[in-house]
Tab-separated table of C-alpha atoms in Angstrom:
chain	number	residue	atom	x	y	z
C	362	MET	CA	-26.458	22.609	-33.346
C	363	ARG	CA	-22.950	21.810	-32.645
C	364	ARG	CA	-22.269	20.229	-29.207
C	365	LYS	CA	-19.312	22.626	-27.361
C	366	HIS	CA	-18.069	22.288	-24.090
C	367	THR	CA	-16.925	26.260	-23.045
C	368	GLY	CA	-13.404	26.249	-22.141
C	369	VAL	CA	-12.567	22.146	-22.577
C	370	ALA	CA	-9.862	21.629	-25.009
C	371	LEU	CA	-9.696	19.232	-27.358
C	372	ALA	CA	-6.319	17.761	-26.394
C	373	ALA	CA	-5.693	18.991	-22.632
C	374	PRO	CA	-2.789	17.676	-21.194
C	375	GLY	CA	-2.856	15.949	-17.781
C	376	PRO	CA	-5.839	15.311	-15.786
C	377	TYR	CA	-8.422	16.285	-17.385
C	378	THR	CA	-10.752	18.718	-14.672
C	379	LEU	CA	-13.347	20.985	-14.842
C	380	GLN	CA	-15.548	22.992	-12.650
C	381	ILE	CA	-19.178	23.009	-12.419
C	382	ILE	CA	-20.923	26.113	-11.928
C	383	PRO	CA	-24.914	25.053	-10.285
C	384	GLY	CA	-27.500	27.090	-12.321
C	385	GLN	CA	-31.326	27.891	-10.701
C	386	GLY	CA	-33.640	24.237	-10.578
C	387	MET	CA	-34.963	22.225	-7.898
C	388	ARG	CA	-33.271	18.846	-6.520
C	389	ASP	CA	-34.975	15.545	-8.137
C	390	VAL	CA	-34.066	12.488	-6.420
C	391	PRO	CA	-34.452	9.814	-9.233
C	392	ALA	CA	-32.637	12.501	-11.593
C	393	LEU	CA	-29.868	12.560	-8.851
C	394	GLU	CA	-29.732	8.730	-8.990
C	395	THR	CA	-29.994	8.556	-13.010
C	396	VAL	CA	-27.032	10.725	-13.460
C	397	MET	CA	-24.566	9.246	-10.758
C	398	SER	CA	-25.525	5.648	-12.310
C	399	GLY	CA	-24.415	6.052	-15.644
C	400	LEU	CA	-21.318	8.883	-14.878
C	401	VAL	CA	-18.589	6.116	-15.514
C	402	LEU	CA	-17.580	4.690	-18.271
C	403	ASP	CA	-15.708	1.918	-17.426
C	404	THR	CA	-13.134	0.615	-15.079
C	405	ARG	CA	-10.462	1.480	-16.537
C	406	GLN	CA	-11.332	5.263	-16.517
C	407	PRO	CA	-12.218	6.645	-12.939
C	408	VAL	CA	-13.984	10.049	-12.539
C	409	ALA	CA	-13.463	11.949	-9.447
C	410	LEU	CA	-16.468	14.330	-8.003
C	411	GLU	CA	-14.743	16.931	-5.459
C	412	LEU	CA	-15.646	19.687	-3.026
C	413	ALA	CA	-12.975	22.028	-3.358
C	414	ALA	CA	-12.226	25.108	-1.229
C	415	ARG	CA	-9.275	27.565	-1.682
C	416	ASP	CA	-8.390	30.748	0.579
C	417	THR	CA	-8.661	34.181	-1.338
C	418	GLN	CA	-8.431	37.946	-0.793
C	419	ALA	CA	-12.755	38.114	-0.678
C	420	GLY	CA	-12.626	34.787	1.710
C	421	THR	CA	-13.004	31.017	1.078
C	422	GLU	CA	-14.199	30.340	-2.509
C	423	ARG	CA	-15.910	26.971	-2.902
C	424	PHE	CA	-16.926	25.194	-5.731
C	425	PHE	CA	-17.406	21.624	-7.532
C	426	VAL	CA	-15.169	19.874	-9.656
C	427	THR	CA	-15.000	16.957	-11.826
C	428	ARG	CA	-12.074	15.383	-12.546
C	429	THR	CA	-11.267	12.385	-15.100
C	430	THR	CA	-8.419	10.510	-16.722
C	431	THR	CA	-9.400	10.932	-20.437
C	432	GLN	CA	-10.775	12.985	-22.488
C	433	THR	CA	-13.447	10.508	-23.678
C	434	SER	CA	-14.609	10.220	-19.955
C	435	LEU	CA	-14.813	14.223	-19.805
C	436	ASP	CA	-17.160	14.655	-22.182
C	437	HIS	CA	-19.245	11.576	-21.091
C	438	VAL	CA	-19.396	12.865	-18.033
C	439	CYS	CA	-20.399	16.373	-19.292
C	440	ASP	CA	-23.261	15.171	-21.191
C	441	GLN	CA	-24.642	13.642	-18.584
C	442	LEU	CA	-24.639	16.262	-16.282
C	443	TYR	CA	-25.965	18.792	-19.022
C	444	ALA	CA	-28.676	16.212	-19.285
C	445	ARG	CA	-29.914	16.281	-15.746
C	446	TYR	CA	-28.584	20.143	-14.949
C	447	PRO	CA	-29.114	21.926	-18.107
C	448	GLN	CA	-28.501	25.250	-16.295
C	449	ALA	CA	-25.164	24.185	-14.822
C	450	VAL	CA	-22.035	26.056	-16.473
C	451	LEU	CA	-19.077	23.755	-16.947
C	452	ARG	CA	-15.901	25.460	-17.525
C	453	THR	CA	-11.544	24.827	-17.039
C	454	LEU	CA	-10.464	25.737	-14.092
C	455	ALA	CA	-8.519	28.562	-13.090
C	456	ALA	CA	-6.766	26.968	-10.259
C	457	ASP	CA	-6.607	23.182	-10.050
C	458	PRO	CA	-6.832	22.457	-6.107
C	459	LEU	CA	-5.134	19.191	-6.456
C	460	ALA	CA	-2.450	21.564	-8.324
C	461	PRO	CA	1.286	20.251	-7.473
C	462	LEU	CA	2.752	20.952	-4.572
C	463	ALA	CA	5.262	23.767	-4.183
C	464	PRO	CA	8.066	23.403	-2.334
C	465	HIS	CA	7.121	25.691	0.489
C	466	GLU	CA	3.971	23.453	0.939
C	467	ALA	CA	2.732	20.199	2.713
C	468	VAL	CA	-0.172	18.118	2.718
C	469	THR	CA	-2.274	16.232	4.958
C	470	CYS	CA	-4.466	13.329	3.739
C	471	VAL	CA	-7.071	11.315	5.423
C	472	THR	CA	-9.076	8.662	4.173
C	473	LEU	CA	-12.680	7.690	5.165
C	474	ARG	CA	-12.931	3.952	5.206
C	475	PRO	CA	-16.332	1.831	5.928
C	476	GLY	CA	-16.871	0.947	9.640
C	477	ALA	CA	-19.021	-2.045	8.528
C	478	PRO	CA	-20.040	-4.738	5.869
C	479	SER	CA	-20.376	-3.224	2.384
C	480	TYR	CA	-24.278	-4.621	2.226
C	481	LEU	CA	-25.011	-2.194	5.144
C	482	PRO	CA	-26.095	1.562	3.629
C	483	PHE	CA	-25.133	4.638	4.518
C	484	ARG	CA	-27.850	7.319	5.595
C	485	MET	CA	-30.232	8.440	3.049
C	486	TRP	CA	-32.936	10.783	2.820
C	487	LYS	CA	-36.477	10.764	1.501
C	488	PRO	CA	-37.847	12.717	-1.474
C	489	ARG	CA	-39.708	15.020	0.276
C	490	GLU	CA	-36.719	15.819	3.188
C	491	TRP	CA	-35.055	16.897	-0.190
C	492	GLN	CA	-37.237	19.667	-0.841
C	493	GLU	CA	-36.907	21.102	2.958
C	494	GLU	CA	-34.453	24.136	2.928
C	495	GLY	CA	-31.240	23.770	4.920
C	496	ALA	CA	-32.039	20.029	5.238
C	497	ASP	CA	-28.945	18.835	2.414
C	498	PRO	CA	-26.363	17.438	3.999
C	499	LEU	CA	-24.037	18.569	1.395
C	500	LEU	CA	-24.315	21.817	3.444
C	501	GLY	CA	-22.791	21.168	6.130
C	502	VAL	CA	-19.724	19.720	4.252
C	503	LEU	CA	-19.405	23.037	2.442
C	504	ALA	CA	-19.926	24.880	5.998
C	505	ALA	CA	-17.060	23.057	6.863
C	506	LEU	CA	-14.892	23.877	4.085
C	507	ASP	CA	-15.366	27.291	4.976
C	508	HIS	CA	-12.985	30.186	6.657
C	509	LEU	CA	-10.064	28.414	5.812
C	510	PRO	CA	-6.527	29.355	7.315
C	511	LYS	CA	-4.766	31.680	5.063
C	512	HIS	CA	-2.935	30.049	2.030
C	513	HIS	CA	-4.668	26.864	2.526
C	514	ARG	CA	-6.509	24.966	-0.172
C	515	ALA	CA	-8.927	21.761	0.747
C	516	VAL	CA	-10.809	19.009	-1.314
C	517	ALA	CA	-13.018	16.343	-0.485
C	518	HIS	CA	-12.227	14.019	-3.087
C	519	LEU	CA	-14.486	11.292	-4.064
C	520	VAL	CA	-13.237	8.612	-6.992
C	521	LEU	CA	-15.575	5.923	-8.623
C	522	VAL	CA	-15.177	3.245	-10.603
C	523	PRO	CA	-17.898	0.504	-11.074
C	524	ALA	CA	-18.142	-2.022	-9.173
C	525	SER	CA	-18.845	-5.865	-10.647
C	526	ALA	CA	-22.276	-6.170	-11.631
C	527	THR	CA	-22.437	-9.446	-8.954
C	528	TRP	CA	-20.729	-7.549	-5.834
C	529	SER	CA	-23.728	-8.184	-3.770
C	530	ALA	CA	-24.432	-12.068	-4.795
C	531	GLY	CA	-22.518	-12.695	-1.455
C	532	SER	CA	-24.959	-10.654	0.524
C	533	GLN	CA	-28.108	-11.150	-0.599
C	534	ARG	CA	-29.026	-14.072	1.354
C	535	MET	CA	-28.967	-11.925	4.240
C	536	ALA	CA	-31.932	-9.833	2.837
C	537	GLN	CA	-34.048	-12.887	2.755
C	538	GLU	CA	-32.859	-14.815	5.976
C	539	HIS	CA	-33.554	-13.656	9.230
C	540	PRO	CA	-30.043	-12.618	11.107
C	541	LEU	CA	-30.971	-15.192	14.427
C	542	GLU	CA	-31.774	-17.725	12.054
C	543	GLN	CA	-27.995	-19.439	12.413
C	544	GLU	CA	-28.378	-18.720	15.922
C	545	ARG	CA	-31.695	-20.746	16.462
C	546	ALA	CA	-30.446	-23.478	13.804
C	547	ALA	CA	-27.422	-23.942	16.158
C	548	ARG	CA	-29.126	-24.119	19.216
C	549	GLN	CA	-32.013	-26.648	18.027
C	550	SER	CA	-28.438	-28.569	16.930
C	551	GLN	CA	-27.123	-28.775	20.275
C	552	GLN	CA	-30.335	-29.516	22.029
C	553	ARG	CA	-30.376	-32.832	19.414
C	554	GLN	CA	-26.860	-33.838	20.277
C	555	SER	CA	-27.366	-33.087	24.071
C	556	SER	CA	-28.406	-36.845	24.578
C	557	GLY	CA	-25.364	-37.759	22.983
C	558	GLY	CA	-21.353	-36.606	23.333
C	559	SER	CA	-21.238	-33.664	21.587
C	560	PRO	CA	-18.172	-31.690	19.638
C	561	ILE	CA	-16.692	-29.969	21.991
C	562	ASP	CA	-16.677	-32.794	24.594
C	563	VAL	CA	-15.019	-34.405	22.555
C	564	LEU	CA	-12.288	-32.231	22.065
C	565	LEU	CA	-12.030	-31.418	25.728
C	566	LEU	CA	-11.491	-35.179	26.796
C	567	GLY	CA	-8.805	-35.730	23.921
C	568	LEU	CA	-7.438	-32.586	25.142
C	569	LEU	CA	-7.509	-34.274	28.572
C	570	VAL	CA	-5.889	-37.293	27.578
C	571	LEU	CA	-3.184	-35.480	25.795
C	572	MET	CA	-2.383	-33.438	29.190
C	573	LEU	CA	-2.396	-36.773	30.618
C	574	VAL	CA	-0.275	-38.551	28.675
C	575	LEU	CA	2.499	-35.608	28.523
C	576	VAL	CA	2.546	-35.327	32.567
C	577	ARG	CA	3.191	-39.103	32.758
C	578	SER	CA	5.786	-38.860	30.279
C	579	PHE	CA	7.374	-35.917	32.112
C	580	TRP	CA	7.275	-37.859	35.566
C	581	VAL	CA	10.613	-39.090	35.952
C	582	PRO	CA	12.144	-35.310	34.614
C	583	LEU	CA	9.989	-33.776	37.340
C	584	HIS	CA	11.456	-35.612	40.209
C	585	ARG	CA	14.836	-33.729	39.209
C	586	ILE	CA	13.472	-30.326	38.534
C	587	LEU	CA	11.371	-30.288	41.542
C	588	PRO	CA	13.095	-30.204	45.516
C	589	ALA	CA	13.065	-33.237	47.361
C	590	TRP	CA	11.475	-31.523	50.591
C	591	ALA	CA	8.552	-30.898	47.950
C	592	PHE	CA	7.647	-34.618	47.470
C	593	GLN	CA	8.141	-35.036	51.190
C	594	ALA	CA	5.285	-32.370	51.921
C	595	ALA	CA	3.176	-33.931	49.208
C	596	ASP	CA	3.677	-37.162	51.065
C	597	ALA	CA	2.862	-35.993	54.518
C	598	LEU	CA	-0.178	-34.014	52.866
C	599	LEU	CA	-1.901	-37.418	51.283
C	600	HIS	CA	-1.278	-39.435	54.875
C	601	GLY	CA	-2.586	-36.566	56.915
C	602	LYS	CA	0.415	-35.291	58.585
C	603	PRO	CA	1.283	-31.860	59.785
C	604	LEU	CA	3.936	-29.851	57.586
C	605	HIS	CA	6.898	-28.131	58.736
C	606	LEU	CA	8.734	-25.483	55.859
C	607	THR	CA	10.680	-22.947	56.601
C	608	ALA	CA	9.962	-19.619	55.606
C	609	ALA	CA	11.865	-19.695	51.925
C	610	GLN	CA	10.091	-23.220	51.241
C	611	THR	CA	6.681	-21.417	52.361
C	612	TRP	CA	7.401	-18.700	49.604
C	613	GLN	CA	8.603	-20.924	46.768
C	614	VAL	CA	5.340	-23.328	47.340
C	615	GLY	CA	3.228	-19.556	47.118
C	616	LEU	CA	4.923	-18.952	44.006
C	617	ALA	CA	4.499	-22.226	42.120
C	618	GLY	CA	0.666	-21.999	43.120
C	619	PHE	CA	0.275	-18.665	41.240
C	620	ALA	CA	1.950	-20.364	38.473
C	621	VAL	CA	-0.064	-23.068	38.270
C	622	LEU	CA	-3.219	-20.678	38.682
C	623	VAL	CA	-2.035	-18.688	35.758
C	624	GLY	CA	-1.703	-21.525	33.562
C	625	CYS	CA	-4.741	-23.024	34.339
C	626	LEU	CA	-6.565	-19.785	33.265
C	627	LEU	CA	-4.321	-19.709	29.834
C	628	VAL	CA	-5.375	-22.927	29.244
C	629	PHE	CA	-9.197	-22.404	29.728
C	630	MET	CA	-9.220	-19.245	27.579
C	631	LEU	CA	-7.327	-21.207	24.835
C	632	PHE	CA	-9.906	-24.118	25.016
C	633	ASP	CA	-12.430	-20.897	24.998
C	634	GLN	CA	-10.637	-19.507	21.883
C	635	ILE	CA	-10.572	-22.754	20.300
C	636	ARG	CA	-14.097	-23.353	21.240
C	637	GLN	CA	-15.671	-19.797	19.622
C	638	ARG	CA	-13.718	-20.442	16.295
C	639	LEU	CA	-14.678	-23.774	15.954
C	640	PHE	CA	-18.426	-24.156	16.642
C	641	GLY	CA	-19.193	-20.950	17.775
C	642	SER	CA	-19.868	-17.709	15.571
C	643	ARG	CA	-20.722	-13.940	16.621
C	644	THR	CA	-24.135	-13.404	15.558
C	645	ARG	CA	-24.622	-10.521	13.407
C	646	ILE	CA	-27.507	-8.125	14.142
C	647	TYR	CA	-28.836	-6.389	10.851
C	648	ASP	CA	-31.914	-4.743	8.764
C	649	GLN	CA	-33.336	-6.888	6.305
C	650	GLN	CA	-34.765	-4.156	4.844
C	651	LEU	CA	-31.287	-2.097	4.767
C	652	VAL	CA	-29.485	-4.711	3.203
C	653	ARG	CA	-31.901	-5.528	0.721
C	654	ARG	CA	-32.545	-1.747	-0.179
C	655	LYS	CA	-28.313	-1.646	-0.568
C	656	THR	CA	-27.951	-4.686	-2.328
C	657	GLU	CA	-30.349	-5.025	-5.331
C	658	ARG	CA	-28.776	-1.884	-6.881
C	659	ILE	CA	-25.739	-1.462	-8.576
C	660	ALA	CA	-22.820	0.038	-6.912
C	661	TYR	CA	-19.565	1.723	-7.134
C	662	ARG	CA	-16.067	1.048	-5.875
C	663	ALA	CA	-14.664	4.692	-4.275
C	664	VAL	CA	-12.672	6.058	-2.306
C	665	LEU	CA	-13.169	9.280	-0.303
C	666	ARG	CA	-10.007	11.449	0.627
C	667	ILE	CA	-10.248	14.805	2.506
C	668	SER	CA	-6.751	16.454	1.565
C	669	VAL	CA	-5.710	19.963	3.014
C	670	ILE	CA	-2.994	21.787	1.577
C	671	GLY	CA	-0.749	24.784	3.256
C	672	PRO	CA	1.920	26.132	4.207
C	673	ALA	CA	4.860	23.418	5.809
C	674	LEU	CA	6.292	26.619	8.049
C	675	THR	CA	5.047	29.335	9.918
C	676	PRO	CA	6.488	32.719	8.584
C	677	GLU	CA	8.777	32.068	12.122
C	678	GLY	CA	9.882	28.659	10.951
C	679	GLN	CA	10.810	30.117	7.584
C	680	GLN	CA	13.121	32.791	9.122
C	681	ALA	CA	15.009	29.552	10.880
C	682	VAL	CA	17.009	29.038	7.838
C	683	VAL	CA	20.114	26.535	8.363
C	684	ALA	CA	22.701	28.673	9.602
C	685	PRO	CA	26.241	29.155	6.863
C	686	LEU	CA	29.217	27.266	8.132
C	687	PRO	CA	32.196	29.601	8.337
C	688	PRO	CA	35.083	28.987	5.592
C	689	TRP	CA	37.141	25.647	6.980
C	690	ARG	CA	40.230	27.621	6.659
C	691	LEU	CA	39.184	30.023	9.692
C	692	ILE	CA	37.177	27.495	11.768
C	693	ARG	CA	37.932	26.983	15.170
C	694	TRP	CA	36.875	24.415	17.874
C	695	HIS	CA	34.556	27.553	19.525
C	696	ASP	CA	33.280	28.569	16.352
C	697	LEU	CA	32.593	25.127	15.571
C	698	SER	CA	30.591	24.488	18.770
C	699	CYS	CA	28.635	27.991	19.003
C	700	TRP	CA	27.429	26.910	15.391
C	701	GLY	CA	26.216	23.636	16.344
C	702	ARG	CA	24.117	25.060	19.414
C	703	GLU	CA	22.683	27.696	17.089
C	704	GLN	CA	22.001	25.151	14.470
C	705	GLY	CA	20.378	22.835	16.780
C	706	HIS	CA	18.387	26.093	18.131
C	707	ARG	CA	17.091	26.230	14.316
C	708	TRP	CA	16.285	23.016	13.896
C	709	ARG	CA	14.033	23.108	17.007
C	710	LEU	CA	12.211	26.528	15.724
C	711	VAL	CA	11.521	25.100	12.418
C	712	THR	CA	10.260	21.446	14.288
C	713	ARG	CA	8.050	22.975	16.501
C	714	ALA	CA	6.633	25.486	13.398
C	715	ARG	CA	6.195	22.207	11.102
C	716	ARG	CA	3.996	20.692	14.096
C	717	GLN	CA	1.937	24.104	14.310
C	718	GLN	CA	1.295	23.868	10.489
C	719	LYS	CA	0.613	20.457	10.734
C	720	ALA	CA	-1.939	20.786	13.500
C	721	VAL	CA	-3.612	23.418	12.000
C	722	ARG	CA	-4.214	21.110	8.478
C	723	ARG	CA	-5.618	18.506	10.783
C	724	ASN	CA	-8.125	20.904	12.252
C	725	VAL	CA	-9.188	21.714	9.115
C	726	ALA	CA	-9.501	17.912	8.053
C	727	ASP	CA	-11.539	17.135	11.326
C	728	ARG	CA	-14.143	19.754	10.411
C	729	VAL	CA	-14.740	18.438	7.148
C	730	ILE	CA	-14.624	14.807	8.909
C	731	ALA	CA	-17.145	15.758	11.755
C	732	ALA	CA	-19.563	17.137	8.884
C	733	TYR	CA	-19.737	13.722	6.848
C	734	ARG	CA	-21.095	11.848	10.189
C	735	ALA	CA	-24.385	13.125	8.858
C	736	TYR	CA	-24.253	10.093	6.597
C	737	HIS	CA	-23.897	7.839	9.621
C	738	LEU	CA	-26.414	5.239	10.320
C	739	ALA	CA	-26.529	3.367	13.566
C	740	SER	CA	-27.838	0.462	12.425
C	741	GLY	CA	-26.351	0.955	8.850
C	742	ASN	CA	-22.828	2.137	8.060
C	743	TYR	CA	-20.572	4.765	9.181
C	744	PHE	CA	-17.291	6.651	7.849
C	745	VAL	CA	-14.125	5.446	9.869
C	746	PRO	CA	-11.189	7.685	9.196
C	747	HIS	CA	-7.803	6.710	8.427
C	748	GLN	CA	-4.761	9.682	8.123
C	749	GLY	CA	-2.241	7.584	5.790
C	750	PRO	CA	1.513	8.309	5.515
C	751	GLY	CA	2.412	12.192	4.559
C	752	TRP	CA	4.807	10.981	2.425
C	753	LEU	CA	2.395	8.836	0.253
C	754	ALA	CA	0.189	11.576	-0.036
C	755	ARG	CA	2.850	14.207	-0.765
C	756	LEU	CA	3.837	11.383	-3.985
C	757	ARG	CA	0.461	11.995	-5.427
C	758	LEU	CA	0.926	15.612	-5.757
C	759	VAL	CA	4.211	16.725	-6.242
C	760	GLU	CA	5.393	17.323	-10.047
C	761	THR	CA	7.092	14.585	-11.450
C	762	THR	CA	7.880	12.928	-14.698
C	763	ALA	CA	5.274	10.738	-16.174
C	764	ARG	CA	6.288	7.255	-15.644
C	765	TRP	CA	6.539	8.146	-11.709
C	766	LYS	CA	3.564	9.852	-11.998
C	767	SER	CA	1.734	6.780	-12.868
C	768	LEU	CA	2.863	4.923	-9.921
C	769	PHE	CA	1.288	7.557	-7.774
C	770	PRO	CA	-2.188	8.632	-9.166
C	771	TRP	CA	-4.774	10.677	-7.893
C	772	TYR	CA	-7.172	7.425	-8.605
C	773	GLN	CA	-4.810	5.425	-6.468
C	774	GLY	CA	-6.345	2.149	-4.414
C	775	VAL	CA	-9.671	2.584	-6.153
C	776	GLN	CA	-9.985	-0.487	-7.743
C	777	ARG	CA	-9.421	-2.464	-4.770
C	778	SER	CA	-11.255	-0.068	-2.141
C	779	PRO	CA	-13.329	-1.397	0.030
C	780	LEU	CA	-15.780	1.448	0.113
C	781	LEU	CA	-19.165	0.382	-2.143
C	782	LEU	CA	-21.469	3.107	-2.725
C	783	THR	CA	-24.548	2.789	-4.502
C	784	ALA	CA	-26.149	5.445	-7.073
C	785	GLU	CA	-27.996	6.725	-4.370
C	786	GLU	CA	-25.034	7.371	-1.975
C	787	VAL	CA	-23.193	8.832	-4.820
C	788	ALA	CA	-25.778	11.002	-5.393
C	789	SER	CA	-26.044	12.058	-1.824
C	790	LEU	CA	-22.388	12.728	-1.534
C	791	PHE	CA	-22.021	14.815	-4.467
C	792	HIS	CA	-24.753	16.626	-6.017
C	793	LEU	CA	-25.019	20.444	-7.095
C	794	LEU	CA	-26.946	22.897	-4.565
C	795	GLN	CA	-30.050	24.279	-5.965
C	796	GLY	CA	-33.162	26.041	-4.704
C	797	ALA	CA	-32.644	28.432	-2.010
C	798	ASP	CA	-30.115	26.272	-0.612
C	799	LEU	CA	-28.030	27.787	-3.628
C	800	GLY	CA	-29.442	31.445	-2.999
C	801	GLN	CA	-28.456	31.379	1.037
C	802	THR	CA	-24.693	30.088	0.472
C	803	ALA	CA	-22.124	32.545	0.122
C	804	LEU	CA	-18.836	32.719	-1.867
C	805	VAL	CA	-20.075	29.644	-4.022
C	806	GLU	CA	-20.092	30.638	-7.700
C	807	ARG	CA	-23.230	30.029	-9.368
C	808	SER	CA	-25.124	30.995	-13.297
C	809	PRO	CA	-26.599	34.234	-13.042
C	810	ILE	CA	-29.062	33.643	-15.825
C	811	ARG	CA	-31.404	31.265	-16.844
C	812	THR	CA	-31.124	29.688	-20.430
C	813	LEU	CA	-33.785	27.666	-22.764
C	814	PRO	CA	-32.764	26.050	-25.860
C	815	VAL	CA	-33.887	28.030	-28.866
C	816	SER	CA	-35.757	26.857	-32.002
C	817	GLN	CA	-34.051	25.474	-34.467
C	818	VAL	CA	-35.805	27.186	-37.342
C	819	LEU	CA	-34.017	30.551	-35.875
C	820	THR	CA	-30.867	28.590	-36.022
C	821	THR	CA	-30.955	27.096	-39.623
C	822	GLY	CA	-32.809	29.607	-41.720
C	823	PRO	CA	-31.586	32.605	-43.535
C	824	GLY	CA	-30.857	36.221	-42.470
C	825	TRP	CA	-28.563	37.687	-40.152
C	826	GLN	CA	-26.951	36.717	-36.894
C	827	LEU	CA	-28.669	38.417	-34.173
C	828	GLY	CA	-26.467	36.513	-31.346
C	829	THR	CA	-25.751	33.289	-30.053
C	830	ASN	CA	-27.880	30.664	-27.903
C	831	ARG	CA	-25.953	28.660	-25.344
C	832	HIS	CA	-28.009	26.020	-23.284
C	833	ALA	CA	-26.882	22.879	-21.712
C	834	GLY	CA	-23.878	22.358	-23.567
C	835	HIS	CA	-24.989	23.171	-27.131
């Protein structure tokens, strides 16, 4: 049979997107990891896996989306998904969740960056834990995307490109070496050098000699800077004579002593920093098994963004439009001052309305960020939210020319992203709901039927055509 992807045009313009409708079935962890291992063709054709939601009259509709840059990559993603999810349905989107912004819309974009080195993994679930009802961490993310405010849409956007096959070459030693091995070696080396002068002692002695040389060099100018009574008081102290200082002189001595104390403290802090940077290193504590589990697998460079799109102004702010200026021939100073006061009041209303809408979008993003904490691991890696500039997030979504759009694509920054995810981690961050979880989740479209492949004899033999069989994209 000839393969046919339902609803996919052969020459679709712009970004190539498909909605993934999950079907009935059970989760298979090895199958999830396998499909994610070969999902992306190469570094020039990134793939995005998205959890999207939009407000509708029936409620907040949530759905799964895949996005590519070429038709070849899109066909490859379809083949890989159909091979592991034969009951799923892939079709074109009725409305792109990352469609260009309307003039009255604004966007809030938060990027989740790794908080620990790339050789530390995120939290993973055991195969038996996946089979338990309600244990899927993706249910929390979908719940955070529920109950969106009116006229809002949100997208959890995971962009992937293959990392180098030797991405973990610099970290594989940590999988074999104990984290305290370097500290033990440094302690043994320090004990061997205790009989002689250590490099730290030599450095401090050299700095002391340098300070004495500088003091000797500036001793003559010091006589010109300090008052004569200071040398007389120092000479009296050396000979054991009583001091006779005025109140002003006593105050100056106190300030000078405080300045010397602060100077000595700063010099000590400088020496301590030099010692730590040159001769000391902070011991990194890590779990060798976690490092081995992460570094022995292939990885993707990924960008995980949360975009919330909604109205830029509240209804009250939309009514506060710019007041028209009277014709210049009829303008009087009183009319101009009244117009300025009215315009200032309207501008304050608009600014307040924009802040309110920005707070609403940020609250939605905070809910999704909290849901992704399920992937944090205390002894491993975790996500750190970073909200980028609003103008950059808007440039990715505005409708512009193809040349300008190529400067700010939806996959911007993925080639240099510090977030490295294995196929197992990608599978836990994005997969289709299965089993009882799919039936218990509201407003998530699912395939209502279960299909089976038809025998080739029934499709190629002579006779009357009774119907059409579609299974796994065929």
